Tab-separated table of C-alpha atoms in Angstrom:
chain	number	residue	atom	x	y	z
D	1	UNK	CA	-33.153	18.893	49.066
D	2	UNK	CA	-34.480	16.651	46.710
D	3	UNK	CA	-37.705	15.066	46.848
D	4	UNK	CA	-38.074	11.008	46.233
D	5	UNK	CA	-40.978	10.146	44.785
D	6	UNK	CA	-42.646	6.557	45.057
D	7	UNK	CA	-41.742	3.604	42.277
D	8	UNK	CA	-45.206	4.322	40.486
D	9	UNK	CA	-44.989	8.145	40.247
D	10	UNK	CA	-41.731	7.686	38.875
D	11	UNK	CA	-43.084	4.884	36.725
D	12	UNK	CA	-46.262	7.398	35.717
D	13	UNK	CA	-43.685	10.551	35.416
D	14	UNK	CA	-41.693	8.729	32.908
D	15	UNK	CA	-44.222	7.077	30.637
D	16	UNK	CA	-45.739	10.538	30.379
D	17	UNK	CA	-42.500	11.971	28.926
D	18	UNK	CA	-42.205	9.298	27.195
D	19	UNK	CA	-45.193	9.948	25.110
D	20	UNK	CA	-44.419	13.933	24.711
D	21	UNK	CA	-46.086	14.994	27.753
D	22	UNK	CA	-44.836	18.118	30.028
D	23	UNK	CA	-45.700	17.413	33.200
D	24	UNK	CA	-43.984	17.240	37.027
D	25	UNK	CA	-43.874	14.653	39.461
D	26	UNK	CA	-46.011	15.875	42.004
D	27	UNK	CA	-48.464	16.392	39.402
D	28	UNK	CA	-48.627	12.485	38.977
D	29	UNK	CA	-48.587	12.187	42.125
D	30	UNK	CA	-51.475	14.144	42.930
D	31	UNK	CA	-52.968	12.726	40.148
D	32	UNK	CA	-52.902	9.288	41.144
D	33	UNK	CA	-53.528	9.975	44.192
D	34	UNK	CA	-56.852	11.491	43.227
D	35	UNK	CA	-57.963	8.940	40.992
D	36	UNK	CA	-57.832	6.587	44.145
D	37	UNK	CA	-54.596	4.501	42.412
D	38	UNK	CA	-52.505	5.123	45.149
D	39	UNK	CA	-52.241	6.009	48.758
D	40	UNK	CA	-51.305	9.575	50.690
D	41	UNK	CA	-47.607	7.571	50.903
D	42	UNK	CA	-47.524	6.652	47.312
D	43	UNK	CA	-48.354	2.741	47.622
D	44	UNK	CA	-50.865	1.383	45.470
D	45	UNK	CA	-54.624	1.220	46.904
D	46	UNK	CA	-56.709	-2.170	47.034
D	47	UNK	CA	-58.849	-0.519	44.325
D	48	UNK	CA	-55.827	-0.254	41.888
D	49	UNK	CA	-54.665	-3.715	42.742
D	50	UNK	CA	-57.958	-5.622	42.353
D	51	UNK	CA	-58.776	-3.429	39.049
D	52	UNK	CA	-55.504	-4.146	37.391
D	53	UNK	CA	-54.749	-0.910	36.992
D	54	UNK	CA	-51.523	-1.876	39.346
D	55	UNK	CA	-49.816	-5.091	39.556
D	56	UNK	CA	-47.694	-6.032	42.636
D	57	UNK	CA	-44.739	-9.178	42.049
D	58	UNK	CA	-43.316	-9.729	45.116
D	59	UNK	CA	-40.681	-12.501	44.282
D	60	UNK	CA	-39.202	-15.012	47.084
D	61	UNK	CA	-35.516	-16.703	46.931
D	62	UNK	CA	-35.151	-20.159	46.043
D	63	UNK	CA	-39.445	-20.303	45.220
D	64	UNK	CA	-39.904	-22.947	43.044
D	65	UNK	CA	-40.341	-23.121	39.453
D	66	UNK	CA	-44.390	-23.775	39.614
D	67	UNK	CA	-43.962	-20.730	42.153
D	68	UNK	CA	-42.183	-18.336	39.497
D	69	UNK	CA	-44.738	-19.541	36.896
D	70	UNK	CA	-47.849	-18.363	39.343
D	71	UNK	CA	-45.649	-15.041	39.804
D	72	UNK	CA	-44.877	-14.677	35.822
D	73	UNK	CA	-47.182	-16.459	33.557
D	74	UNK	CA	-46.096	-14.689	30.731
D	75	UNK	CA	-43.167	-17.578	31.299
D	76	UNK	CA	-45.967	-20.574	30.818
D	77	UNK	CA	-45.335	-19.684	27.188
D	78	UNK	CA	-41.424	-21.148	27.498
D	79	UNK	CA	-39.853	-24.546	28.190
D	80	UNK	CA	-38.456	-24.886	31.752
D	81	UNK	CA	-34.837	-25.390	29.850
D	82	UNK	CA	-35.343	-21.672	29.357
D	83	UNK	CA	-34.428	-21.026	32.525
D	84	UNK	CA	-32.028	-21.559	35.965
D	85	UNK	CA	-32.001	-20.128	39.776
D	86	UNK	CA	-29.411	-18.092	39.901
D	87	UNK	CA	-28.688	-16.834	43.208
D	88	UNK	CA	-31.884	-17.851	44.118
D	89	UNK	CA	-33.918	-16.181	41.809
D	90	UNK	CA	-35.089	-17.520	38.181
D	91	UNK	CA	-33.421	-16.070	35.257
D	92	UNK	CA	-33.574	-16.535	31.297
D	93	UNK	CA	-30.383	-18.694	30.601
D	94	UNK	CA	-27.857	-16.493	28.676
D	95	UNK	CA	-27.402	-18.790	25.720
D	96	UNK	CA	-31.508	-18.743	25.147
D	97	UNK	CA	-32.127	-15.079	25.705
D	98	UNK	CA	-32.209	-14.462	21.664
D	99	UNK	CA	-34.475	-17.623	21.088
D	100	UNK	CA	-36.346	-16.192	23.999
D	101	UNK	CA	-36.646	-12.295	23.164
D	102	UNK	CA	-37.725	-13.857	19.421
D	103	UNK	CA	-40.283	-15.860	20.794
D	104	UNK	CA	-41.693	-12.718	22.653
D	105	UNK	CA	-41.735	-10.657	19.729
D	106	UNK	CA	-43.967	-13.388	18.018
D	107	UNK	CA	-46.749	-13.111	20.872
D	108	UNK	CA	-49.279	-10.796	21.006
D	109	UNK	CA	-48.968	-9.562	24.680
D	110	UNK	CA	-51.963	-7.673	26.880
D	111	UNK	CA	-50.698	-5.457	29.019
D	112	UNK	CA	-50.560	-7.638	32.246
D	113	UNK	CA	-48.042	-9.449	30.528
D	114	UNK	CA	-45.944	-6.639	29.576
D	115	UNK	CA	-45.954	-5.646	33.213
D	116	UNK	CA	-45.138	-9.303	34.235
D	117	UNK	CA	-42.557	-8.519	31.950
D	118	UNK	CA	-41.480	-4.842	33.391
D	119	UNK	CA	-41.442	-6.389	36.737
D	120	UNK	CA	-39.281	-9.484	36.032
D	121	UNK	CA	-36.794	-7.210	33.966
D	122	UNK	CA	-36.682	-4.249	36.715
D	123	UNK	CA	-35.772	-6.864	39.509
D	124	UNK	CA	-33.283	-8.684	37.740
D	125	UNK	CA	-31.548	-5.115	36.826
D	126	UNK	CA	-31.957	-4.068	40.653
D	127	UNK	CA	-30.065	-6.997	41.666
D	128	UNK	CA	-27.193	-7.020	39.241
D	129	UNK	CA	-26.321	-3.292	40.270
């Protein structure tokens, strides 16, 4: 039987391979859950939240534009021609996506925005499966 770890244990499991290290999932788990970043069932604590060391993006259908923007203001950065609703969620128009990714790539990013980033990119991949 296999065991099915929470979203940021498998988030934590993979950036430590990712970076060389040899290390199981419970151990991340047990980790986190030691250093207070998440709960005994693997969701993130009010500590981690308010911190930053976590970052939840809980987008609605059909929100607004202004609403995305509050959500994702890495996207303040881009004209609203950038983007459309799309089944109800925002997306990066296909025929801007290279203007787009080259804009990115000309920012300097802190890490809140590259989870803004994560987040936006991991939904839209969730929904197209």
């Amino acid at each position: 039987m296999a065991v099915i770890y929470p979203p940021l244990v498998e988030e934590g499991y993979q950036h430590c391979v990712a970076i060389g290290m040899q290390i199981s999932k419970e151990a991340v788990f047990q980790y986190l859950y030691e250093q207070g970043i998440i709960n005994a069932f693997g969701y993130p604590t009010e500590m981690a939240l308010s911190n930053g060391l976590v970052a939840e993006f809980t987008e609605w259908e059909n929100s607004s534009f202004d609403e995305f923007l509050a959500l994702y203001p890495v996207f303040q950065a881009f004209d609203a021609e950038f983007f459309e609703q799309v089944d109800g969620f925002w997306q990066v128009k296909p025929k801007c996506l290279e203007k787009f990714f080259t804009t990115l790539e000309q920012q300097s990013l802190d890490n809140h925005s590259w989870m803004q980033l994560e987040a936006f990119f991991e939904q839209r991949e969730m929904m197209n499966e």
